[in-house]
Coordinates of N, CA and C in Angstrom, one line a residue:
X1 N -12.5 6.8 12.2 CA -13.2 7.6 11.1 C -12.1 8.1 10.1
X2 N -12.1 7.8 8.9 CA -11.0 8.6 7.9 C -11.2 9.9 8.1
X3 N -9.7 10.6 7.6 CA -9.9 11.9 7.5 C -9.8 12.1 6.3
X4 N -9.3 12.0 5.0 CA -9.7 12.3 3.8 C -11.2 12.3 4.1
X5 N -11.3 13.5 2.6 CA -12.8 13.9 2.6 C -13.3 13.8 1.2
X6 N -12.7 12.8 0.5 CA -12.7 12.6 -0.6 C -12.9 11.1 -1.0
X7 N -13.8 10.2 -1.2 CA -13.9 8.7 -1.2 C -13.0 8.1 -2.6
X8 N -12.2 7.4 -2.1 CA -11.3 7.0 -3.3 C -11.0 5.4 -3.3
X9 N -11.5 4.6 -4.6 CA -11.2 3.0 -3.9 C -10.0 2.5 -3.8
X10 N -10.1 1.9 -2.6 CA -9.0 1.1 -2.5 C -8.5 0.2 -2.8
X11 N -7.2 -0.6 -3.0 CA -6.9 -1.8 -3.6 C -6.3 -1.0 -5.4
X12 N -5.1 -2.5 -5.7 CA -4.9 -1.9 -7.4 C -4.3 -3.4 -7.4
X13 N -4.2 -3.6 -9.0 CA -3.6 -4.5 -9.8 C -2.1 -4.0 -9.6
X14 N -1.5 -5.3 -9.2 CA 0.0 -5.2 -9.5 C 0.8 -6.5 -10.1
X15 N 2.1 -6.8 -10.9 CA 2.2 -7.8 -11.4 C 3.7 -7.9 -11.1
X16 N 3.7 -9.3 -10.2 CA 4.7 -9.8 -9.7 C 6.1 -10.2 -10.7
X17 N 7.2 -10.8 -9.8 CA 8.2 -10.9 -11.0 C 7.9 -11.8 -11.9
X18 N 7.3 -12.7 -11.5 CA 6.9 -13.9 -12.0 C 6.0 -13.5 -13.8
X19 N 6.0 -12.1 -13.8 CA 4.7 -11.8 -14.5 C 3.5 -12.2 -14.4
X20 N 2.9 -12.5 -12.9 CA 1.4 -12.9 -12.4 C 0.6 -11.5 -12.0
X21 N -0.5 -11.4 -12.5 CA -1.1 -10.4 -12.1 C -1.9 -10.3 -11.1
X22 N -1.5 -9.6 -10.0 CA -2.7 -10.2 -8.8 C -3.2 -8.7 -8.5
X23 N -4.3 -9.1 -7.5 CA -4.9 -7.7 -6.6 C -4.5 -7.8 -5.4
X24 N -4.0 -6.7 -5.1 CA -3.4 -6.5 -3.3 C -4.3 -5.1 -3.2
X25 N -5.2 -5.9 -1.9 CA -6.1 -4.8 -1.2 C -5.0 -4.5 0.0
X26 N -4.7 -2.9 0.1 CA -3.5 -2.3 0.7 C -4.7 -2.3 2.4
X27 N -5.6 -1.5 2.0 CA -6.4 -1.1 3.3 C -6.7 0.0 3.3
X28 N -5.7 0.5 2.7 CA -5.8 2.2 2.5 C -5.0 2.8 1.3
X29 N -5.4 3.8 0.7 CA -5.3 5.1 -0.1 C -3.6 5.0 0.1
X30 N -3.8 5.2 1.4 CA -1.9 6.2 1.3 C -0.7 4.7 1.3
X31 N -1.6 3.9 2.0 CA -0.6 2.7 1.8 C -0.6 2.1 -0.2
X32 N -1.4 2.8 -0.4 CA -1.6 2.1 -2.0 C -0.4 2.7 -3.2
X33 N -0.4 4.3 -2.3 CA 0.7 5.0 -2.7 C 1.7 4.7 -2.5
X34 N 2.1 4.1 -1.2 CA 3.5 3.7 -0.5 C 3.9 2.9 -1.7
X35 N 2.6 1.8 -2.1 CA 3.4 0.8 -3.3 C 4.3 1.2 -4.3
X36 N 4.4 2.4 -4.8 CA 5.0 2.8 -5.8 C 6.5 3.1 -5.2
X37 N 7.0 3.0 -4.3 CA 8.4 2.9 -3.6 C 8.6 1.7 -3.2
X38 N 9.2 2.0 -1.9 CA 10.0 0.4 -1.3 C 9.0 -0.7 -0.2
X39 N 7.9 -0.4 -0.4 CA 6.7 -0.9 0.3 C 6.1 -2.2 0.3
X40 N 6.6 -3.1 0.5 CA 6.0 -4.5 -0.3 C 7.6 -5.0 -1.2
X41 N 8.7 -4.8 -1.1 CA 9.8 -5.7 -1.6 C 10.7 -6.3 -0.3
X42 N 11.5 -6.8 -1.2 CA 11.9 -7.8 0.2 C 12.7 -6.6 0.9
X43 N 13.1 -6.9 2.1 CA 14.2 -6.4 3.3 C 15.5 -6.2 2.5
X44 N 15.8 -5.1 2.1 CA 17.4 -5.1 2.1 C 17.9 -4.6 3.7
X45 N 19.4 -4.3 3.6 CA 20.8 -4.8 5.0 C 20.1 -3.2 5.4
X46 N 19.6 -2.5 4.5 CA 19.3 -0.9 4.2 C 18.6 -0.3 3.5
X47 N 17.3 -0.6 4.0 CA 15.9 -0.5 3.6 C 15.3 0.8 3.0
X48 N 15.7 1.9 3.7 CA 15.4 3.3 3.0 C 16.7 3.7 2.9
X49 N 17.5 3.1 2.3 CA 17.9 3.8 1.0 C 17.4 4.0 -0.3
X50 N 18.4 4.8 -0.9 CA 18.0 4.9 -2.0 C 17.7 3.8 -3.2
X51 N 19.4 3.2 -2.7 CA 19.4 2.2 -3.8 C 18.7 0.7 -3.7
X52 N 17.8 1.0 -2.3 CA 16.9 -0.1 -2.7 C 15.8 -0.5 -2.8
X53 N 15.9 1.1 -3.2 CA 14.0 1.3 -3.4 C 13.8 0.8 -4.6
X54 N 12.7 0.2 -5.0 CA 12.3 0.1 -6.4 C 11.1 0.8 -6.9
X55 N 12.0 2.2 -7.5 CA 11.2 3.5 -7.6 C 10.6 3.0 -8.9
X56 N 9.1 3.9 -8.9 CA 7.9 3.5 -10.1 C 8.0 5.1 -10.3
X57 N 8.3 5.7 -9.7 CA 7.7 7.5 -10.1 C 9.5 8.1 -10.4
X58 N 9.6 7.8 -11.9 CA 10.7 8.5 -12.1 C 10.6 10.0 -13.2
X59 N 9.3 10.0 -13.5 CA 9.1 11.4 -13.8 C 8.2 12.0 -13.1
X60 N 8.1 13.3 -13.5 CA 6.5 13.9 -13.1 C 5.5 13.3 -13.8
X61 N 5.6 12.7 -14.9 CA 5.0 12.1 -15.9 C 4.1 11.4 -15.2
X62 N 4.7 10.3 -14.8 CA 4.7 9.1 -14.1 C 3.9 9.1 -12.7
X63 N 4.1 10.2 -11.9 CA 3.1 10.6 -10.5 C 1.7 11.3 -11.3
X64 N 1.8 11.9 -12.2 CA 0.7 12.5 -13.4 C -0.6 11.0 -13.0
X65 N 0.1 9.9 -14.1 CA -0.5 8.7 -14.3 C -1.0 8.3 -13.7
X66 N -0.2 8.5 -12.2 CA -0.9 7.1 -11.2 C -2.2 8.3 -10.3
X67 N -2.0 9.3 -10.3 CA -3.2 10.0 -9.6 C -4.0 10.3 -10.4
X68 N -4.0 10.2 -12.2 CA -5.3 10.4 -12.7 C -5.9 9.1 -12.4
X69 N -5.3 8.3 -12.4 CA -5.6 6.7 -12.4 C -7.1 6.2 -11.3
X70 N -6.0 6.7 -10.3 CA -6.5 6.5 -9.0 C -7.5 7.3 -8.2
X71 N -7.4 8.8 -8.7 CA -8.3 9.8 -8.2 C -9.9 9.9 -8.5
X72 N -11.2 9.6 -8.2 CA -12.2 9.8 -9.0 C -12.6 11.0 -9.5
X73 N -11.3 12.3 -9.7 CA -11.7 13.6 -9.9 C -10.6 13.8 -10.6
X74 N -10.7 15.0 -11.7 CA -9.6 15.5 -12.3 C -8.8 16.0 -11.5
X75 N -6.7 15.6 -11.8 CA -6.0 16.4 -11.2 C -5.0 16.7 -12.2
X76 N -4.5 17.7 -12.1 CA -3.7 18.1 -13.3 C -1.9 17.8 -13.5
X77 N -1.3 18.2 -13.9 CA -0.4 17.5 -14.7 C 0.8 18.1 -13.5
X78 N 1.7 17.2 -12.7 CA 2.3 17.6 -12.0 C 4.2 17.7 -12.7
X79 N 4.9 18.6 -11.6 CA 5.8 19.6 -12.0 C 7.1 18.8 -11.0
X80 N 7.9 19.3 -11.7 CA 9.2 18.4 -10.7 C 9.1 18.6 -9.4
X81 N 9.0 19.6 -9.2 CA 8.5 20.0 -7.6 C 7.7 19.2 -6.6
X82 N 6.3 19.3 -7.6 CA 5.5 18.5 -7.0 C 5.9 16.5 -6.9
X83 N 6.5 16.2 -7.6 CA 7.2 14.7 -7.6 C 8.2 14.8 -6.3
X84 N 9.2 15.6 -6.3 CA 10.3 15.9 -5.0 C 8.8 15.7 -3.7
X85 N 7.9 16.5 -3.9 CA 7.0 16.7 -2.6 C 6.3 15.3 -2.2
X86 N 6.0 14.4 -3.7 CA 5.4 12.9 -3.4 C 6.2 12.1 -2.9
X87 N 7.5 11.8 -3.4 CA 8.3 11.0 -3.0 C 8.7 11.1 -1.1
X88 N 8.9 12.3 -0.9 CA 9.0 12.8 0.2 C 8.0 12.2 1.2
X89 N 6.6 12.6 0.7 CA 5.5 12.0 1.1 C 5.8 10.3 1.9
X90 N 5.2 10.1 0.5 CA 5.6 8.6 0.0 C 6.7 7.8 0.9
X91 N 7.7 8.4 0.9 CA 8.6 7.5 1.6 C 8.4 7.4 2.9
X92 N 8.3 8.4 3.4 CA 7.5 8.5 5.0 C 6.6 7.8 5.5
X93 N 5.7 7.4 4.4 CA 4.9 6.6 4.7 C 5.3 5.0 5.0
X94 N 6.5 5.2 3.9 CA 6.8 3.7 4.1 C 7.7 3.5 5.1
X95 N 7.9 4.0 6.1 CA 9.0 3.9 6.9 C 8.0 3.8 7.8
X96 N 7.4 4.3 8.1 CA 5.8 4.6 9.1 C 5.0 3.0 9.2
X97 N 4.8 2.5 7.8 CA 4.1 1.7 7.5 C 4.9 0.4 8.4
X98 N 6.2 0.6 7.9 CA 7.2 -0.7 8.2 C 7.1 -0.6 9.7
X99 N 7.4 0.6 10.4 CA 8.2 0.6 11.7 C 6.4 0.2 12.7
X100 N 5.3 1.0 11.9 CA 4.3 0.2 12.7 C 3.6 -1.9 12.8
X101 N 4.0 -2.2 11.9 CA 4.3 -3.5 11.3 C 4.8 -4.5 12.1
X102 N 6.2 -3.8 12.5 CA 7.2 -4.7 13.1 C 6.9 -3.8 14.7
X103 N 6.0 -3.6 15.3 CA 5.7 -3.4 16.4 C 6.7 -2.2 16.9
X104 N 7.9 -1.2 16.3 CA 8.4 0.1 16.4 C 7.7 1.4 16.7
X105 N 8.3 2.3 17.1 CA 7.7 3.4 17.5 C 8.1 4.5 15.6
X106 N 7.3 5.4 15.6 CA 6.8 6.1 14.5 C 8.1 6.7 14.8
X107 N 9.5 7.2 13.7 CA 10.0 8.6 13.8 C 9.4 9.8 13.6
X108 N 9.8 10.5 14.5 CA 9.2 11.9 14.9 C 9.1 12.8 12.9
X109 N 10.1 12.4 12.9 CA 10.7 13.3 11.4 C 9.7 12.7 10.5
X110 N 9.0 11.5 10.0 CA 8.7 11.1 9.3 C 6.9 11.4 9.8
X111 N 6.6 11.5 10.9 CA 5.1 11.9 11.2 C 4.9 13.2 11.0
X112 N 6.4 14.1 11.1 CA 6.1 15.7 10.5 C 6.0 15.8 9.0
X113 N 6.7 14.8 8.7 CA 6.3 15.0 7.1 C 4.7 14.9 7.1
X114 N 4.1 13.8 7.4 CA 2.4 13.1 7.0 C 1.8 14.3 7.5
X115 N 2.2 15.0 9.0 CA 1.3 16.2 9.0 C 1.4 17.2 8.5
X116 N 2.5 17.7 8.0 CA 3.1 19.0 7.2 C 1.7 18.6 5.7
X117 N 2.1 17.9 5.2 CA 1.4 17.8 3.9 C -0.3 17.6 4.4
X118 N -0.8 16.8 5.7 CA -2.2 16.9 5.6 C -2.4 17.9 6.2
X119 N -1.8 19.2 6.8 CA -2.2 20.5 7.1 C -2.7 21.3 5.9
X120 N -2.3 20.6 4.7 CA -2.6 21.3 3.3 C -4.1 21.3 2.8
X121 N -4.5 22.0 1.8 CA -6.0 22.0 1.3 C -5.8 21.1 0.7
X122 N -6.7 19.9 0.8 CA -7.1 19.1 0.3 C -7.5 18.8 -1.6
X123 N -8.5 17.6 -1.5 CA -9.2 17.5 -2.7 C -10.6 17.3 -2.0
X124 N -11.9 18.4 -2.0 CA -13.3 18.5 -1.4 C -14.3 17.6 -1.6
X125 N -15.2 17.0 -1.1 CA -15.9 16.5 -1.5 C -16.8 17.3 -2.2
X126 N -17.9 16.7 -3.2 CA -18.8 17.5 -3.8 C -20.4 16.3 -3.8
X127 N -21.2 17.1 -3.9 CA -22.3 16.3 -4.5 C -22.7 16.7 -6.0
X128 N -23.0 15.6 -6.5 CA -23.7 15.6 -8.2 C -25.0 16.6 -8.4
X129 N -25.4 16.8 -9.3 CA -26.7 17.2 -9.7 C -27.0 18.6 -9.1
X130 N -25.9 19.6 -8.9 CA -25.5 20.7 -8.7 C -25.7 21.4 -10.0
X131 N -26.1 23.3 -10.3 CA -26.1 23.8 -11.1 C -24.6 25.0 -11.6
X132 N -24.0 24.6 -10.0 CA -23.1 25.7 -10.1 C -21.9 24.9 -10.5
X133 N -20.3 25.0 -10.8 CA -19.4 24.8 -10.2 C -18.7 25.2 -8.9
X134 N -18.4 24.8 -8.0 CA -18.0 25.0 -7.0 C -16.1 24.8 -6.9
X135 N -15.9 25.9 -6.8 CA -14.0 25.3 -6.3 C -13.6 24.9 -7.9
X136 N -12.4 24.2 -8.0 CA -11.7 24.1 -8.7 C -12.4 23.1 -10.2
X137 N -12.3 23.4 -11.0 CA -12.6 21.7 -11.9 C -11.4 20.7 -12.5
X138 N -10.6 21.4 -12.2 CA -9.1 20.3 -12.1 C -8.2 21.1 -10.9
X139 N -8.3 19.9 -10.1 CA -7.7 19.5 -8.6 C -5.9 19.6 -8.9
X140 N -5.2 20.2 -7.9 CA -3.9 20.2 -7.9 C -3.1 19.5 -7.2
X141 N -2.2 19.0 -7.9 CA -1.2 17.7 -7.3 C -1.1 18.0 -6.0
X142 N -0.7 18.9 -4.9 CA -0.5 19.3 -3.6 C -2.1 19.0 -3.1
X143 N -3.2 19.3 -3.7 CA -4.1 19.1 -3.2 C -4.7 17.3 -3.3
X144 N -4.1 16.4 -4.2 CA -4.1 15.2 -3.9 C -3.1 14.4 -3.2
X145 N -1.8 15.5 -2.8 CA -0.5 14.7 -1.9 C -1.8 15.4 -0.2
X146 N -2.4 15.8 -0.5 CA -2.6 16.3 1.2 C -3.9 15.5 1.6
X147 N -4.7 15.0 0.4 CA -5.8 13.7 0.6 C -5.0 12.7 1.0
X148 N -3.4 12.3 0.6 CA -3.1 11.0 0.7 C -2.9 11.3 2.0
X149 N -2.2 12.2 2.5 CA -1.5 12.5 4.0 C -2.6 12.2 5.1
X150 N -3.7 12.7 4.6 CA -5.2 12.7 5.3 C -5.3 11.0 5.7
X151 N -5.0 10.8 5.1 CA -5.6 8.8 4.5 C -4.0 8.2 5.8
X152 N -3.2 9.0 5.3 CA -2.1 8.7 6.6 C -2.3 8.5 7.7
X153 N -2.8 9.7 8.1 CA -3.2 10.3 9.3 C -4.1 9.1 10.0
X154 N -5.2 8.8 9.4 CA -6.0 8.2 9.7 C -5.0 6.5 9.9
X155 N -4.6 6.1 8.6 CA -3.9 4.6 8.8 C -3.1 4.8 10.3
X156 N -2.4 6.0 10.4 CA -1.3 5.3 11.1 C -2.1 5.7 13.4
X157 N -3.4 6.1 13.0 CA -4.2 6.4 14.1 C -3.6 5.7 15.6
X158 N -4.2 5.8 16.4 CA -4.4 4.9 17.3 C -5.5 3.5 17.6
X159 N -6.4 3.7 16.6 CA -7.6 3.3 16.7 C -6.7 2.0 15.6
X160 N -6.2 2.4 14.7 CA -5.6 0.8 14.0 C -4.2 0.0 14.8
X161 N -4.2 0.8 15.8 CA -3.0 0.1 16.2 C -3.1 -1.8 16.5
X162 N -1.9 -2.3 15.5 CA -1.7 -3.7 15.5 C -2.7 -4.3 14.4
X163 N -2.9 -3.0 13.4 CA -3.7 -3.5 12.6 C -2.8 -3.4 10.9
X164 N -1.5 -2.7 11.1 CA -1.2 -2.5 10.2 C 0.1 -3.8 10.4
X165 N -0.1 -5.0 9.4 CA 0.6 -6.1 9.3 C 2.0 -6.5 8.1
X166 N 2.7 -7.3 8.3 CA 3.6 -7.5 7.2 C 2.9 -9.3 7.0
X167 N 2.9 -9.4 5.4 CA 2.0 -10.8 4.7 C 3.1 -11.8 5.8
X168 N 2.3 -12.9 5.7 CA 2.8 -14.0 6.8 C 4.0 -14.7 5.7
X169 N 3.6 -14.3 4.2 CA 4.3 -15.2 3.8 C 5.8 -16.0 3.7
X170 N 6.5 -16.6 3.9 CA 8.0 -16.2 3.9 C 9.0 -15.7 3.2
X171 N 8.6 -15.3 1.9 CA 9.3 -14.5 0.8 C 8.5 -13.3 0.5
X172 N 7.6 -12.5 1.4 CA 6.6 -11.6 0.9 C 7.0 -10.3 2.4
X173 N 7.1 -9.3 2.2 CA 6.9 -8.2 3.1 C 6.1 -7.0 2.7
X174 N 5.2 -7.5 1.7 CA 4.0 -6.5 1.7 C 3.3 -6.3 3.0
X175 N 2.9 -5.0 3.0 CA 2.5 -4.4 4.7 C 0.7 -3.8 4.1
X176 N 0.0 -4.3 4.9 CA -1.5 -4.0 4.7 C -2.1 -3.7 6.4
X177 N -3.0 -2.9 6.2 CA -4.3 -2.4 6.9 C -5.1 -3.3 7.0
X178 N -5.3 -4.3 8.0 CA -6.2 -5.2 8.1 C -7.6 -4.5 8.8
X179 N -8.3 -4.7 7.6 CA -9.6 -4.1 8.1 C -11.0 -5.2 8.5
X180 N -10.3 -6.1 8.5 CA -11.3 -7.3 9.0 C -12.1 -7.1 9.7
X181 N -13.0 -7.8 10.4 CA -13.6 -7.5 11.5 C -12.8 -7.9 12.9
X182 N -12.6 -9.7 12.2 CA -12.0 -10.2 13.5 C -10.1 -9.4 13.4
X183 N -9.9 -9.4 12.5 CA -8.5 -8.6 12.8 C -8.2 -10.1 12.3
X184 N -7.9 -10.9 11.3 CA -7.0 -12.3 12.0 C -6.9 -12.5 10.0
X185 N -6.8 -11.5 8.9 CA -5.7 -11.5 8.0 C -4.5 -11.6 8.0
X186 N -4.0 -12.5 7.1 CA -3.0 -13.1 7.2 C -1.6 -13.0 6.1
X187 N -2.5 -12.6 5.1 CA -1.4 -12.6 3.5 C -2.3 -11.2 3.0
X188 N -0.7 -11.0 1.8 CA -1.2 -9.7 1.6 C -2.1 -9.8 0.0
X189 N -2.7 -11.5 0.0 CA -3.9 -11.5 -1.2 C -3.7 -13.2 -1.2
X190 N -5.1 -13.6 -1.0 CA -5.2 -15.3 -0.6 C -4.7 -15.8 -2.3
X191 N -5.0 -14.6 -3.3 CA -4.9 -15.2 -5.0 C -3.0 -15.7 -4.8
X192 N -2.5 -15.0 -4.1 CA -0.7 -15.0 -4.4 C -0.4 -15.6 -2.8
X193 N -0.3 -15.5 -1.6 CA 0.4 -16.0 -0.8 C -0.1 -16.7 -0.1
X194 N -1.7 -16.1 0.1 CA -2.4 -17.3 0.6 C -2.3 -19.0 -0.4
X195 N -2.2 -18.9 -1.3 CA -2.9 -19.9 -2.7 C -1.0 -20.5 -2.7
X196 N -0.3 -19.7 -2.2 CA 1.1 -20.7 -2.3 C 1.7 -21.2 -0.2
X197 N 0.9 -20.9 0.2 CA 0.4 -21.2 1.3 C -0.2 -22.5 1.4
X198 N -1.3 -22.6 0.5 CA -2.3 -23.8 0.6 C -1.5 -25.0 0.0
X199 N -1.0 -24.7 -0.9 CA 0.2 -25.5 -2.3 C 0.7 -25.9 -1.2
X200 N 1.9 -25.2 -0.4 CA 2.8 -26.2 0.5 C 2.4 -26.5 1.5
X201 N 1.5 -26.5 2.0 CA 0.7 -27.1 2.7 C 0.1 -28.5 2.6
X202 N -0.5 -28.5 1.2 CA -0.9 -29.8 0.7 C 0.5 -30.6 0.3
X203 N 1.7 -30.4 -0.5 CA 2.3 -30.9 -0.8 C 3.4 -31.8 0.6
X204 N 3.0 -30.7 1.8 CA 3.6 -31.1 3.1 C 2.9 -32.6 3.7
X205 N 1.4 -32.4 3.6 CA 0.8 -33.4 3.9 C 0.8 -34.4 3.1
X206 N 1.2 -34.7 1.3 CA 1.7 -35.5 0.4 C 3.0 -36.6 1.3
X207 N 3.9 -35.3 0.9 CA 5.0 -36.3 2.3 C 5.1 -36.6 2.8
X208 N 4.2 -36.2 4.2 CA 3.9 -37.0 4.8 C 3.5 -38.2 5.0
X209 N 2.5 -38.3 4.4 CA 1.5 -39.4 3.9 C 2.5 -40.2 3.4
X210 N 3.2 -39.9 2.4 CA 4.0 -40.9 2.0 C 5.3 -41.4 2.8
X211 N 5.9 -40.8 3.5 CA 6.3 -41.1 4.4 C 5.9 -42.3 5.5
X212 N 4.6 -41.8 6.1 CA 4.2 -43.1 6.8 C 4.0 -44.3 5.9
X213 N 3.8 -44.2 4.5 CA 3.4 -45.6 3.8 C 4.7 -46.3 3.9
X214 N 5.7 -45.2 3.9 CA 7.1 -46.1 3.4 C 7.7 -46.2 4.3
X215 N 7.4 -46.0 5.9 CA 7.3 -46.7 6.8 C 6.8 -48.2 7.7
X216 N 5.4 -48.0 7.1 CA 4.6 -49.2 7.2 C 4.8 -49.9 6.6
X217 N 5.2 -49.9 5.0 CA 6.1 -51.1 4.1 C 7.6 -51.7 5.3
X218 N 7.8 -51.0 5.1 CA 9.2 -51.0 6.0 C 9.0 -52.2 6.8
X219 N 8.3 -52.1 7.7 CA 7.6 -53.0 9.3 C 6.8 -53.9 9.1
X220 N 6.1 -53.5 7.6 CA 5.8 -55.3 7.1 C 6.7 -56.2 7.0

């Protein structure tokens, strides 16, 4: 059962180097966030470093954008502080994400981060067609870094264990929440690695094919 208490959709447009626009359904909220760090690029020798992260949130500006974006509720305009607190977040996650992936045990340090932040007051749910306002009418950055932690909490459960995967593809290490039924997802979006998947696939079986012809010429 998620613990955020806030329904927020999942999945986002992202556009490869190629400049191809695809959709990667993450599985979850907090993995969607992970994207905006080192989450989904290839393996460097030294992965959480700095220098090889390919950071998206270089202002507060920038963490601003992607939570109005993503939030279905107003949140207001976040402060350097609050960006130091996402990243922080954020990275945790993706260390969390990777080390669950590759069948690793969670660092201790990196699960006190996800709970330190979902100990925090949230973003509440509400129902419509209400006379009052209730609570806040613009939601505070801490109060959407502690929805995402929530959404952590939940991904990195025991109940998903072996569900959090890296894409099969062989140039791809995007990491997704397989929420299938049968559990037996494979790529981290059939439009991009599945669809270059199928391509070498067919072109394998071309060679094949041709192969045996120019065999059987052969033996004529």
């Amino acid at each position: 059962m998620p613990v955020s208490t806030v329904s927020i959709p999942v999945g986002q447009w992202l556009v490869s180097t190629e400049g191809v626009r695809w959709w990667f359904d993450s599985g979850s909220f907090a993995l969607d966030f992970a994207v905006t760090g080192a989450l989904g690029e290839p393996a460097a020798p030294h992965p959480t470093s700095a220098a090889s992260a390919p950071e998206r949130l270089h202002a507060p500006d920038d963490l601003t954008e992607w939570l109005r974006e993503r939030f279905p509720v107003p949140v207001g305009s976040a402060r350097s502080r609050d960006l130091f607190d996402a990243v922080s977040l954020r990275d945790a996650i993706v260390r969390m994400a990777r080390a669950a992936a590759h069948g690793e045990a969670l660092r201790g340090s990196d699960v006190d981060v996800v709970n330190l932040y979902a100990a925090t007051p949230d973003i509440p749910p509400s129902l419509g067609g209400g006379t009052r306002q209730a609570g806040r009418s613009v939601h505070t950055v801490p109060q959407a870094l502690a929805t995402i932690a929530r959404d952590a909490v939940d991904v990195f459960s025991p109940e998903n264990a072996g569900r959090l995967r890296e894409c099969d593809g062989p140039d791809c290490s995007m990491i997704y929440l397989d929420t299938s039924r049968a559990a037996t997802r494979r790529w981290c979006s059939m439009q991009r690695c599945g669809n270059r998947a199928k391509v070498r696939a067919h072109r394998a079986r071309k060679a094949s094919a041709s192969g045996r012809v120019t065999l059987d010429q052969t033996a004529a």
